Amino acid sequence: MTADLFLQILVSGLLIGLIYALVAVGLTLIFGVMDIVNFAHGEFLMLGMYASFWGFALFGIDPILSMPVTAALLFGVGVLVYQVIIRRIINAPMLSQIFATFGLMILFRGLAQFFWKPDHRLVTHTLVGGNVTLGSIQFGLPQLTAAVGAVGVTAGLWYFLHRTRLGTALEATAIDREAATLMGINGQSMFALAWGIGAACAGIGGALIATFFPIFPEVGSNFILIAFVVVVLGGFGSIVGAFWAGIIVGVIEVVGGFVVGPEYKTAIVLSLLLLVLLVRPKGLMGKA
Amino acid sequence: MTTIHLPKTVGALALLGFALLLPLVIQDPARQNFLILILMGAQLGVAWNIIGGYAGQVSLGHAVFYGIGAYTSTMLSLKLGLSPWLGMLAGGVVASAFSVAMGWPCFRLKGHYFAMATIAVAEIVQVLVTNSETLEGAVGLSLPMGNTGVAAMVFSTSKLPYYYIILGLLVVTVLASWAIERSHIGYYFRAIKDEPEAARALGVSLTRYKLVAIAVSSFFTAMGGSFYAQKEMFIDPGSVLATGVSIKIALIAILGGVGTLLGPVLGAGILITIEEYSRVLFGSTGSGTDMIIYALMIILVAVYSPAGVMGLLHELRRRIPSLRAKAEVRA
């Protein structure tokens, strides 16, 4: 393998890995705050992609420009999902929690299929289209934009959680709900906020991914399992962990796909999930 | 617990008699096929319930056992000409061995983590089978049409033999489940589920009994997979190994009532009926309507009735006497 090829593979892995990190940060935030695994997270991403697509198809607005609207819409969806369903199952058995978000996943897919047909749709041209050539390696500008976006979102989220009053309250709820309540933090609104922010992150992810990936009702399934791997590897609830884990998973996927064959990519990544669960269940940066 | 409850035995026999006579009354092949689908779902739900309900280990990867059953009996029949009756047992044994190998490390994981690991295992196996030349990959395996009869477990003229075979398999699975529920293993399961720490302190080996549970559960799930292969005469990774299959199996048990003997049977009746009718009412798949109904049902059960329909019935039975008493007071 030549050095150029090696570098090309590494860069591809890094770019895709940052996109996985972007999908995973929202998931890990929700889990960290309330110990619920959101199986419908891929569908938040899907909704973000459709919001971008319709903004483009109906009004000719670029997904990158409509991103704030997409994020706001998804924030609303996240809060709504929390208020209507999740709020009622906080203390329910784990089985109910799993199936409630699983049901949501199927519900969103069904609704998308019903209203928008199962067809694959594409954002045909975007501000960030085209390829970038750096010496001997080449990559897509949309992927690069998405990767930069991922870094931005993770940094922004980190700043919010550690440097703002509201963010610290959220973080406090994640660490110890009882103690946070005693300090006068309203647990319920923190949970709703976590769902809103988590969904908004997925929405931003959707907007960025929509610039280079086909959009269809089941598109979330391409990302959700990998997002789980990233969350587990990074440590449930750790934003920074998810960031690094995303990169690791992306690189392993691309390198593994190159060595073993691209059709085994998913199997390689899922084997990594099993390995991490069994050897180090708390992940790279998990707390406990 | 050694006394046999007479009313319950009579009830069970009456139910069995009803099931035996039903297809003689309902002779339309399409409707008989519908009954077969319910029995297939019920059998899988009862099997899942042994590990997911009694032992409380939520598996979302049961498709892997189902697929092992379907592929084992089909390959043995295609390559060695082995009768599917034996192939079914072989599939069960292979699946049990696989489940123990999988469970041994995975049972250390709790709750969500275990569920996630089971999804991962099933997905990995699906990828491997899809890319396996020996197993014909994504193309799938077909059983030859010519060879019909009891020995080959293929029937072309009537649905009835399939009905009675799956009914028999369901009865055996329920009996196995019942035997476990009544035995000391059943008590250990409940102890593991409700008070894991206390059970451990009393010297109950958690892992050993979980392994027994998953071995039995996967054995019967695999037999269901072999039956599916015989009925459809065609299998591929999408139909027997997909995550959707795992979800459906778990959902049947959850809908009916987790950890109850006949809850999964009830769950299958409800789920399959809704599935088939929404397909008839709203057209074929693709419109998304069947998914929406299915999803709303899952969410409603998850939010409002974690104990499933059986839980609702118990609640109703508990309330009726008190309602009656109230009515009498008023009168």
Coordinates of C-alpha atoms in Angstrom, one line a residue:
Chain A
M1 CA 0.0 0.0 0.0
T2 CA 1.4 3.3 -1.0
A3 CA 1.6 6.3 1.3
D4 CA -0.8 8.2 -0.8
L5 CA -3.4 5.5 -0.7
F6 CA -2.9 5.1 3.1
L7 CA -3.4 8.9 3.5
Q8 CA -6.5 8.8 1.3
I9 CA -8.0 6.0 3.4
L10 CA -7.2 7.8 6.6
V11 CA -8.8 11.0 5.4
S12 CA -11.9 9.3 4.2
G13 CA -12.2 7.5 7.6
L14 CA -11.7 10.7 9.5
L15 CA -14.4 12.6 7.5
I16 CA -17.0 9.8 7.8
G17 CA -16.0 9.3 11.4
L18 CA -16.7 13.0 12.2
I19 CA -20.2 12.6 10.7
Y20 CA -20.8 9.5 12.9
A21 CA -19.7 11.6 15.9
L22 CA -22.2 14.3 14.9
V23 CA -25.0 11.8 14.9
A24 CA -23.8 10.2 18.2
V25 CA -23.4 13.4 20.3
G26 CA -27.2 13.9 20.5
L27 CA -27.8 10.3 21.3
T28 CA -25.2 10.2 24.1
L29 CA -26.5 13.5 25.5
I30 CA -30.0 12.0 25.9
F31 CA -28.6 8.8 27.4
G32 CA -26.3 10.7 29.8
V33 CA -29.1 12.9 31.1
M34 CA -31.8 10.3 31.6
D35 CA -30.5 6.7 31.0
I36 CA -32.8 6.1 28.0
V37 CA -31.5 4.7 24.8
N38 CA -33.2 6.5 21.9
F39 CA -33.8 4.0 19.1
A40 CA -35.5 6.7 17.1
H41 CA -32.5 8.9 16.9
G42 CA -31.8 7.9 13.3
E43 CA -35.3 9.1 12.5
F44 CA -34.5 12.6 14.0
L45 CA -31.7 12.6 11.4
M46 CA -34.1 11.5 8.7
L47 CA -36.5 14.3 9.6
G48 CA -33.6 16.8 9.4
M49 CA -32.7 15.5 6.0
Y50 CA -36.3 15.8 4.8
A51 CA -36.6 19.3 6.2
S52 CA -33.5 20.3 4.2
F53 CA -34.8 18.5 1.1
W54 CA -38.1 20.3 1.2
G55 CA -36.5 23.6 1.9
F56 CA -34.4 23.0 -1.3
A57 CA -37.2 21.5 -3.5
L58 CA -40.0 24.0 -2.6
F59 CA -38.1 27.2 -1.9
G60 CA -34.7 26.6 -3.5
I61 CA -32.9 27.2 -0.2
D62 CA -29.6 25.4 0.3
P63 CA -29.5 22.9 3.2
I64 CA -26.6 24.8 4.7
L65 CA -28.5 28.0 4.7
S66 CA -31.7 26.4 6.1
M67 CA -29.8 24.7 8.8
P68 CA -30.9 27.0 11.7
V69 CA -34.5 26.4 10.8
T70 CA -33.9 22.6 10.6
A71 CA -32.3 22.7 14.0
A72 CA -35.1 24.7 15.5
L73 CA -37.7 22.3 13.9
L74 CA -36.0 19.3 15.3
F75 CA -35.6 20.9 18.7
G76 CA -39.4 21.2 18.7
V77 CA -39.8 17.6 17.6
G78 CA -37.5 16.4 20.4
V79 CA -39.4 18.4 23.0
L80 CA -42.7 17.1 21.7
V81 CA -41.6 13.5 21.7
Y82 CA -40.5 14.0 25.3
Q83 CA -43.7 15.6 26.4
V84 CA -46.0 13.2 24.7
I85 CA -44.3 9.9 25.3
I86 CA -41.0 9.8 27.1
R87 CA -42.2 11.7 30.1
R88 CA -44.6 8.8 30.8
I89 CA -42.0 6.1 30.7
I90 CA -39.2 7.6 32.8
N91 CA -39.8 5.1 35.6
A92 CA -41.3 2.3 33.5
P93 CA -39.5 -1.1 33.2
M94 CA -36.6 -1.1 30.7
L95 CA -38.6 -3.2 28.3
S96 CA -41.2 -0.4 28.0
Q97 CA -38.5 2.2 27.4
I98 CA -36.9 0.2 24.7
F99 CA -40.2 -0.5 23.0
A100 CA -41.5 3.1 23.3
T101 CA -38.5 4.5 21.4
F102 CA -38.6 1.5 19.0
G103 CA -42.2 2.3 18.3
L104 CA -41.3 5.9 17.6
M105 CA -38.7 4.7 15.2
I106 CA -41.2 2.7 13.2
L107 CA -43.8 5.5 13.5
F108 CA -41.6 8.1 12.0
R109 CA -40.5 5.8 9.2
G110 CA -44.2 5.0 8.5
L111 CA -45.2 8.6 8.5
A112 CA -42.3 9.5 6.2
Q113 CA -43.3 6.8 3.8
F114 CA -47.0 7.8 4.0
F115 CA -46.4 11.5 3.3
W116 CA -43.3 11.6 1.3
K117 CA -43.2 8.2 -0.5
P118 CA -40.4 5.6 -0.2
D119 CA -38.5 7.1 -3.2
H120 CA -34.9 8.1 -2.9
R121 CA -34.5 11.9 -3.2
L122 CA -31.5 14.0 -3.7
V123 CA -30.5 17.6 -3.1
T124 CA -29.1 18.1 -6.7
H125 CA -26.9 21.1 -6.2
T126 CA -25.5 22.8 -3.1
L127 CA -23.2 25.6 -2.2
V128 CA -20.7 23.1 -0.9
G129 CA -20.8 20.8 -3.9
G130 CA -17.8 19.5 -5.7
N131 CA -14.4 17.9 -4.8
V132 CA -11.3 19.2 -3.1
T133 CA -7.9 18.0 -4.2
L134 CA -5.0 18.3 -1.8
G135 CA -1.8 17.0 -3.3
S136 CA -2.6 13.4 -4.2
I137 CA -5.6 12.9 -2.1
Q138 CA -9.2 13.9 -3.0
F139 CA -12.4 14.2 -1.1
G140 CA -15.9 15.7 -1.4
L141 CA -16.5 19.3 -0.3
P142 CA -19.9 18.3 1.3
Q143 CA -18.2 15.7 3.4
L144 CA -15.6 18.2 4.5
T145 CA -18.3 20.7 5.3
A146 CA -20.2 18.1 7.4
A147 CA -17.0 17.2 9.2
V148 CA -16.3 20.8 10.0
G149 CA -19.9 21.1 11.2
A150 CA -19.5 18.1 13.4
V151 CA -16.5 19.7 15.1
G152 CA -18.4 22.9 15.5
V153 CA -21.5 21.2 17.0
T154 CA -19.4 19.1 19.4
A155 CA -17.4 22.2 20.5
G156 CA -20.6 24.2 20.9
L157 CA -22.3 21.6 22.9
W158 CA -19.3 21.2 25.1
Y159 CA -19.2 24.9 25.7
F160 CA -22.9 25.0 26.5
L161 CA -22.6 22.1 29.0
H162 CA -19.6 23.4 30.8
R163 CA -19.6 27.2 30.5
T164 CA -23.3 28.3 30.6
R165 CA -25.7 28.3 33.5
L166 CA -28.4 26.3 31.7
G167 CA -25.8 23.8 30.4
T168 CA -24.3 23.3 33.8
A169 CA -27.8 22.6 35.2
L170 CA -28.3 20.0 32.5
E171 CA -25.0 18.4 33.3
A172 CA -25.8 18.5 37.0
T173 CA -29.1 16.6 36.3
A174 CA -27.1 14.0 34.3
I175 CA -24.7 13.5 37.2
D176 CA -27.2 13.3 40.0
R177 CA -30.9 14.0 39.4
E178 CA -31.9 14.0 43.1
A179 CA -29.2 16.4 44.1
A180 CA -29.9 18.7 41.1
T181 CA -33.6 18.8 42.1
L182 CA -32.6 19.8 45.6
M183 CA -30.5 22.7 44.2
G184 CA -33.7 24.0 42.6
I185 CA -33.2 22.6 39.1
N186 CA -36.4 21.4 37.4
G187 CA -35.6 17.8 36.3
Q188 CA -38.6 17.6 33.9
S189 CA -37.6 20.7 32.0
M190 CA -34.0 19.5 31.9
F191 CA -35.1 16.2 30.4
A192 CA -37.2 18.1 27.8
L193 CA -34.2 20.3 27.0
A194 CA -32.0 17.3 26.5
W195 CA -34.4 15.8 24.1
G196 CA -34.7 19.1 22.3
I197 CA -30.9 19.6 22.0
G198 CA -30.3 15.9 21.1
A199 CA -32.8 16.0 18.3
A200 CA -31.5 19.4 17.1
C201 CA -28.0 17.9 16.8
A202 CA -29.4 15.1 14.7
G203 CA -31.3 17.7 12.7
I204 CA -28.0 19.6 12.0
G205 CA -26.5 16.3 11.1
G206 CA -29.3 15.6 8.7
A207 CA -28.9 19.0 7.0
L208 CA -25.2 18.4 6.5
I209 CA -25.6 14.8 5.3
A210 CA -28.4 15.8 3.0
T211 CA -25.8 17.6 0.8
F212 CA -24.3 14.3 -0.3
F213 CA -26.5 11.4 0.7
P214 CA -29.8 10.2 -0.7
I215 CA -32.9 10.9 1.4
F216 CA -35.5 8.2 2.1
P217 CA -37.7 7.1 5.0
E218 CA -35.3 4.4 6.3
V219 CA -32.1 6.4 5.9
G220 CA -31.7 6.5 9.7
S221 CA -31.0 2.8 9.8
N222 CA -27.7 3.5 7.9
F223 CA -26.5 5.6 10.9
I224 CA -28.2 4.4 14.1
L225 CA -26.3 1.2 14.7
I226 CA -23.0 2.9 14.1
A227 CA -24.1 5.7 16.4
F228 CA -24.7 3.1 19.1
V229 CA -21.2 1.8 18.6
V230 CA -19.8 5.3 18.9
V231 CA -21.8 6.0 22.0
V232 CA -20.7 2.7 23.7
L233 CA -17.1 3.2 22.7
G234 CA -17.0 6.8 23.8
G235 CA -18.8 6.0 27.1
F236 CA -22.5 6.5 27.5
G237 CA -23.2 10.2 28.1
S238 CA -19.7 11.5 27.2
I239 CA -19.8 14.2 24.5
V240 CA -16.0 14.3 24.1
G241 CA -15.8 10.5 24.2
A242 CA -18.4 10.3 21.4
F243 CA -16.3 12.7 19.3
W244 CA -13.1 10.7 19.5
A245 CA -15.0 7.4 19.3
G246 CA -16.7 8.6 16.1
I247 CA -13.3 9.2 14.5
I248 CA -12.0 5.8 15.6
V249 CA -15.1 4.0 14.3
G250 CA -14.9 5.9 11.0
V251 CA -11.2 5.0 10.5
I252 CA -11.8 1.4 11.5
E253 CA -14.7 1.1 9.1
V254 CA -12.9 2.5 6.1
V255 CA -9.6 0.6 6.8
G256 CA -11.5 -2.6 7.7
G257 CA -13.6 -2.2 4.6
F258 CA -10.5 -1.8 2.5
V259 CA -8.7 -4.8 4.0
V260 CA -11.6 -7.3 4.4
G261 CA -14.1 -6.0 1.8
P262 CA -16.6 -3.2 1.9
E263 CA -19.5 -5.7 2.3
Y264 CA -18.2 -6.6 5.8
K265 CA -18.0 -3.0 7.0
T266 CA -21.1 -3.2 9.3
A267 CA -20.0 -6.6 10.7
I268 CA -16.6 -5.1 11.5
V269 CA -18.0 -2.1 13.3
L270 CA -20.6 -4.3 15.2
S271 CA -17.8 -6.7 16.3
L272 CA -16.1 -3.6 17.7
L273 CA -19.3 -2.9 19.6
L274 CA -19.3 -6.4 21.1
L275 CA -15.7 -6.2 22.0
V276 CA -16.1 -2.9 23.8
L277 CA -19.2 -4.1 25.6
L278 CA -17.4 -7.2 26.8
V279 CA -14.0 -5.8 27.6
R280 CA -14.6 -2.2 28.7
P281 CA -18.4 -1.6 29.1
K282 CA -17.8 1.9 30.3
G283 CA -16.2 2.9 27.1
L284 CA -13.1 5.0 26.5
M285 CA -14.2 8.0 28.5
G286 CA -17.2 6.7 30.4
K287 CA -17.7 7.6 34.0
A288 CA -19.0 4.4 35.5
Chain B
M1 CA -47.7 -26.9 43.6
T2 CA -48.0 -30.6 43.0
T3 CA -51.8 -30.6 42.8
I4 CA -53.2 -30.2 39.4
H5 CA -55.7 -27.4 39.1
L6 CA -58.7 -29.1 37.6
P7 CA -60.5 -26.0 36.1
K8 CA -57.2 -24.9 34.4
T9 CA -56.6 -28.4 33.0
V10 CA -60.2 -28.5 31.6
G11 CA -59.7 -25.0 30.2
A12 CA -56.5 -25.9 28.5
L13 CA -58.0 -29.1 27.0
A14 CA -61.0 -27.1 25.8
L15 CA -58.7 -24.6 24.2
L16 CA -56.8 -27.3 22.5
G17 CA -60.0 -29.0 21.3
F18 CA -61.1 -25.7 19.8
A19 CA -57.8 -25.2 18.0
L20 CA -58.0 -28.8 16.7
L21 CA -61.5 -28.3 15.2
L22 CA -61.1 -24.7 14.0
P23 CA -59.6 -25.4 10.6
L24 CA -62.3 -28.0 9.9
V25 CA -64.8 -25.2 10.2
I26 CA -62.8 -22.5 8.5
Q27 CA -62.0 -24.2 5.1
D28 CA -60.9 -21.2 3.0
P29 CA -57.2 -21.7 2.4
A30 CA -56.4 -18.0 2.8
R31 CA -58.0 -18.0 6.2
Q32 CA -56.3 -21.2 7.2
N33 CA -53.0 -19.6 6.2
F34 CA -53.9 -16.7 8.5
L35 CA -54.5 -19.1 11.4
I36 CA -51.1 -20.7 10.6
L37 CA -49.4 -17.3 10.8
I38 CA -51.0 -16.7 14.2
L39 CA -49.8 -20.1 15.5
M40 CA -46.3 -19.4 14.1
G41 CA -46.1 -16.1 15.8
A42 CA -47.5 -17.5 19.1
Q43 CA -44.9 -20.3 19.1
L44 CA -42.1 -17.8 18.6
G45 CA -43.5 -15.5 21.3
V46 CA -43.8 -18.3 23.8
A47 CA -40.2 -19.4 23.0
W48 CA -38.9 -15.8 23.4
N49 CA -40.8 -15.4 26.7
I50 CA -38.6 -18.1 28.3
I51 CA -35.5 -15.9 28.2
G52 CA -37.1 -12.5 27.7
G53 CA -40.0 -12.9 30.1
Y54 CA -39.2 -15.5 32.8
A55 CA -35.5 -14.7 33.0
G56 CA -35.9 -11.0 32.1
Q57 CA -33.1 -10.9 29.6
V58 CA -34.4 -8.8 26.7
S59 CA -33.1 -10.3 23.5
L60 CA -33.6 -8.2 20.3
G61 CA -31.7 -10.7 18.3
H62 CA -33.8 -13.8 18.2
A63 CA -33.8 -13.7 14.4
V64 CA -30.3 -15.3 14.6
F65 CA -31.8 -18.4 16.2
Y66 CA -34.7 -18.4 13.8
G67 CA -32.3 -18.1 10.9
I68 CA -30.1 -20.8 12.2
G69 CA -33.1 -23.1 12.4
A70 CA -34.2 -22.3 8.9
Y71 CA -30.8 -22.5 7.3
T72 CA -29.7 -25.7 9.1
S73 CA -32.8 -27.8 8.2
T74 CA -32.8 -26.4 4.6
M75 CA -29.1 -27.1 4.1
L76 CA -29.3 -30.6 5.6
S77 CA -32.2 -31.3 3.3
L78 CA -30.6 -29.9 0.2
K79 CA -27.1 -31.3 0.7
L80 CA -27.7 -34.6 2.5
G81 CA -31.4 -35.3 1.8
L82 CA -32.1 -35.3 5.5
S83 CA -35.8 -35.2 6.5
P84 CA -36.8 -31.8 7.8
W85 CA -38.2 -33.6 10.9
L86 CA -34.6 -34.4 11.9
G87 CA -33.3 -31.2 10.4
M88 CA -35.6 -29.3 12.7
L89 CA -34.1 -30.9 15.8
A90 CA -30.6 -30.4 14.3
G91 CA -31.4 -26.7 13.8
G92 CA -32.6 -26.5 17.4
V93 CA -29.4 -28.1 18.7
V94 CA -27.1 -25.8 16.6
A95 CA -29.1 -22.7 17.8
S96 CA -28.9 -23.8 21.4
A97 CA -25.1 -24.3 21.1
F98 CA -24.8 -20.9 19.5
S99 CA -27.0 -19.3 22.1
V100 CA -24.8 -20.7 24.9
A101 CA -21.6 -19.5 23.2
M102 CA -23.2 -16.1 22.8
G103 CA -24.8 -15.9 26.2
W104 CA -21.8 -17.0 28.2
P105 CA -20.0 -13.7 27.7
C106 CA -23.0 -11.5 27.1
F107 CA -24.9 -12.3 30.2
R108 CA -22.5 -10.2 32.1
L109 CA -24.2 -7.2 30.5
K110 CA -27.2 -5.6 32.0
G111 CA -30.4 -4.3 30.5
H112 CA -29.9 -2.1 27.5
Y113 CA -26.4 -3.4 27.0
F114 CA -27.5 -7.0 26.7
A115 CA -30.3 -6.0 24.2
M116 CA -27.7 -4.1 22.1
A117 CA -25.3 -7.0 22.1
T118 CA -28.0 -9.3 20.8
I119 CA -28.9 -6.9 18.0
A120 CA -25.2 -6.7 17.1
V121 CA -24.8 -10.5 17.0
A122 CA -27.8 -10.9 14.8
E123 CA -26.7 -8.2 12.4
I124 CA -23.2 -9.7 12.2
V125 CA -24.6 -13.1 11.4
Q126 CA -26.9 -11.5 8.8
V127 CA -23.9 -9.8 7.1
L128 CA -21.9 -13.1 7.1
V129 CA -24.8 -15.2 5.6
T130 CA -25.5 -12.5 3.0
N131 CA -21.9 -12.8 1.9
S132 CA -21.6 -16.6 2.1
E133 CA -21.4 -18.4 -1.2
T134 CA -22.2 -21.8 0.4
L135 CA -25.5 -20.4 1.7
E136 CA -26.2 -18.6 -1.6
G137 CA -25.9 -15.2 0.0
A138 CA -28.6 -12.7 -0.7
V139 CA -30.1 -14.9 -3.4
G140 CA -31.5 -17.3 -0.7
L141 CA -32.2 -21.1 -0.7
S142 CA -35.1 -22.8 -2.4
L143 CA -36.5 -26.2 -1.5
P144 CA -37.4 -28.4 -4.5
M145 CA -41.1 -28.4 -5.3
G146 CA -41.4 -32.1 -6.5
N147 CA -40.8 -33.8 -3.2
T148 CA -44.1 -33.7 -1.2
G149 CA -45.5 -35.7 1.6
V150 CA -45.2 -36.2 5.4
A151 CA -41.6 -37.3 5.3
A152 CA -40.5 -34.3 3.3
M153 CA -42.8 -31.9 5.3
V154 CA -44.0 -30.3 2.1
F155 CA -47.7 -30.2 1.3
S156 CA -49.0 -28.7 -1.9
T157 CA -52.6 -29.6 -2.0
S158 CA -53.8 -28.5 1.5
K159 CA -52.8 -26.2 4.2
L160 CA -54.1 -28.5 6.9
P161 CA -50.9 -30.5 7.5
Y162 CA -49.0 -27.3 8.1
Y163 CA -51.7 -26.1 10.5
Y164 CA -51.5 -29.3 12.6
I165 CA -47.7 -29.4 12.6
I166 CA -47.3 -25.8 13.9
L167 CA -50.1 -26.4 16.4
G168 CA -48.2 -29.4 17.7
L169 CA -45.0 -27.4 17.9
L170 CA -46.8 -24.6 19.7
V171 CA -48.3 -27.1 22.2
V172 CA -44.8 -28.6 22.8
T173 CA -43.3 -25.2 23.3
V174 CA -46.1 -24.1 25.7
L175 CA -45.6 -27.4 27.7
A176 CA -41.8 -26.8 27.9
S177 CA -42.5 -23.2 29.0
W178 CA -45.1 -24.5 31.6
A179 CA -42.7 -27.1 32.9
I180 CA -40.0 -24.4 33.4
E181 CA -42.5 -22.1 35.0
R182 CA -43.5 -24.7 37.6
S183 CA -40.0 -26.2 38.3
H184 CA -37.4 -24.8 40.6
I185 CA -35.8 -23.2 37.6
G186 CA -38.9 -21.1 37.1
Y187 CA -38.5 -19.8 40.7
Y188 CA -34.9 -19.0 40.1
F189 CA -35.7 -17.1 37.0
R190 CA -38.2 -15.0 38.8
A191 CA -35.7 -14.5 41.5
I192 CA -33.0 -13.4 39.0
K193 CA -35.4 -11.0 37.4
D194 CA -36.9 -9.4 40.4
E195 CA -34.1 -9.7 43.0
P196 CA -30.9 -10.4 41.3
E197 CA -28.7 -9.4 44.3
A198 CA -30.8 -11.4 46.8
A199 CA -30.8 -14.4 44.4
R200 CA -27.0 -14.2 44.1
A201 CA -26.6 -14.0 47.9
L202 CA -28.7 -17.2 48.2
G203 CA -26.3 -19.0 45.9
V204 CA -28.3 -19.0 42.8
S205 CA -25.9 -19.0 39.9
L206 CA -27.3 -16.3 37.6
T207 CA -25.3 -17.2 34.6
R208 CA -26.0 -20.9 34.7
Y209 CA -29.8 -20.4 34.8
K210 CA -29.8 -17.7 32.2
L211 CA -27.9 -20.1 29.9
V212 CA -30.5 -22.8 30.5
A213 CA -33.2 -20.2 29.6
I214 CA -31.5 -19.1 26.4
A215 CA -30.7 -22.6 25.3
V216 CA -34.3 -23.7 25.6
S217 CA -35.6 -20.5 24.1
S218 CA -33.3 -20.6 21.1
F219 CA -34.0 -24.3 20.6
F220 CA -37.7 -23.7 20.0
T221 CA -37.1 -20.5 18.1
A222 CA -35.0 -22.4 15.7
M223 CA -37.7 -25.1 15.3
G224 CA -40.0 -22.3 14.3
G225 CA -37.5 -21.2 11.7
S226 CA -37.3 -24.6 10.2
F227 CA -41.1 -24.7 10.0
Y228 CA -41.1 -21.4 8.2
A229 CA -38.6 -22.7 5.7
Q230 CA -40.8 -25.8 5.0
K231 CA -43.9 -23.8 4.7
E232 CA -42.5 -21.1 2.4
M233 CA -39.9 -23.4 0.6
F234 CA -37.7 -20.4 0.3
I235 CA -35.5 -18.5 2.7
D236 CA -33.1 -15.6 2.4
P237 CA -31.3 -13.4 5.0
G238 CA -34.0 -10.7 4.7
S239 CA -36.8 -13.1 5.6
V240 CA -35.3 -15.1 8.5
L241 CA -32.3 -13.1 9.8
A242 CA -33.4 -9.5 9.7
T243 CA -33.7 -7.3 12.8
G244 CA -37.4 -6.9 11.9
V245 CA -37.9 -10.6 12.7
S246 CA -36.3 -10.2 16.1
I247 CA -38.5 -7.2 16.9
K248 CA -41.7 -9.0 15.9
I249 CA -40.9 -12.0 18.0
A250 CA -40.2 -9.8 21.1
L251 CA -43.2 -7.6 20.4
I252 CA -45.6 -10.6 20.3
A253 CA -44.6 -11.6 23.8
I254 CA -44.6 -8.0 25.1
L255 CA -48.0 -7.2 23.6
G256 CA -49.6 -10.2 25.1
G257 CA -47.9 -10.1 28.5
V258 CA -44.3 -10.8 29.3
G259 CA -43.7 -13.7 31.7
T260 CA -47.2 -15.2 31.4
L261 CA -47.7 -18.7 29.9
L262 CA -50.4 -17.8 27.3
G263 CA -49.8 -14.0 27.0
P264 CA -47.7 -14.5 23.8
V265 CA -50.4 -16.6 22.2
L266 CA -52.9 -13.7 22.8
G267 CA -50.2 -11.3 21.6
A268 CA -49.8 -13.2 18.3
G269 CA -53.5 -13.3 17.7
I270 CA -53.8 -9.5 18.1
L271 CA -50.6 -8.6 16.3
I272 CA -51.0 -10.9 13.3
T273 CA -54.7 -9.9 12.9
I274 CA -53.9 -6.2 12.9
E275 CA -51.0 -6.7 10.6
E276 CA -53.0 -8.7 8.0
Y277 CA -56.1 -6.5 8.2
S278 CA -54.2 -3.2 7.9
R279 CA -52.6 -4.7 4.8
V280 CA -56.0 -5.6 3.4
L281 CA -57.6 -2.3 4.3
F282 CA -54.9 0.1 3.3
G283 CA -53.4 -1.7 0.4
S284 CA -50.0 -3.5 0.2
T285 CA -46.9 -2.4 2.0
G286 CA -45.2 0.7 0.8
S287 CA -47.9 3.2 1.9
G288 CA -46.6 3.1 5.4
T289 CA -50.0 2.8 7.0
D290 CA -49.4 -0.7 8.3
M291 CA -46.2 0.6 9.9
I292 CA -48.0 3.5 11.5
I293 CA -50.7 1.3 13.1
Y294 CA -48.0 -1.2 14.2
A295 CA -46.0 1.6 15.8
L296 CA -48.9 3.2 17.6
M297 CA -49.7 -0.2 19.1
I298 CA -46.2 -0.7 20.3
I299 CA -46.1 2.8 21.9
L300 CA -49.5 2.5 23.5
V301 CA -48.6 -0.8 25.1
A302 CA -45.2 0.5 26.2
V303 CA -46.6 3.6 27.7
Y304 CA -49.9 2.4 29.2
S305 CA -49.7 -1.3 29.8
P306 CA -46.2 -2.6 30.4
A307 CA -47.8 -5.9 31.5
G308 CA -49.4 -6.3 28.1
V309 CA -53.0 -7.4 27.3
M310 CA -52.8 -10.1 29.9
G311 CA -52.1 -7.4 32.4
L312 CA -55.2 -5.5 31.2
L313 CA -57.3 -8.6 31.6
H314 CA -56.0 -9.3 35.1
E315 CA -56.8 -5.7 36.0
L316 CA -60.2 -6.1 34.6
R317 CA -60.9 -9.3 36.5
R318 CA -59.7 -7.6 39.7
R319 CA -62.0 -4.7 39.2
I320 CA -65.2 -6.5 38.1
P321 CA -66.0 -7.9 41.6
S322 CA -65.5 -4.5 43.2
L323 CA -67.7 -2.9 40.5
R324 CA -70.3 -5.6 41.2
A325 CA -70.1 -4.9 44.9
K326 CA -70.5 -1.2 44.2
A327 CA -73.6 -1.8 42.1
E328 CA -75.1 -4.0 44.8
V329 CA -74.5 -1.3 47.4
R330 CA -76.3 1.2 45.1
A331 CA -79.2 -1.1 44.5

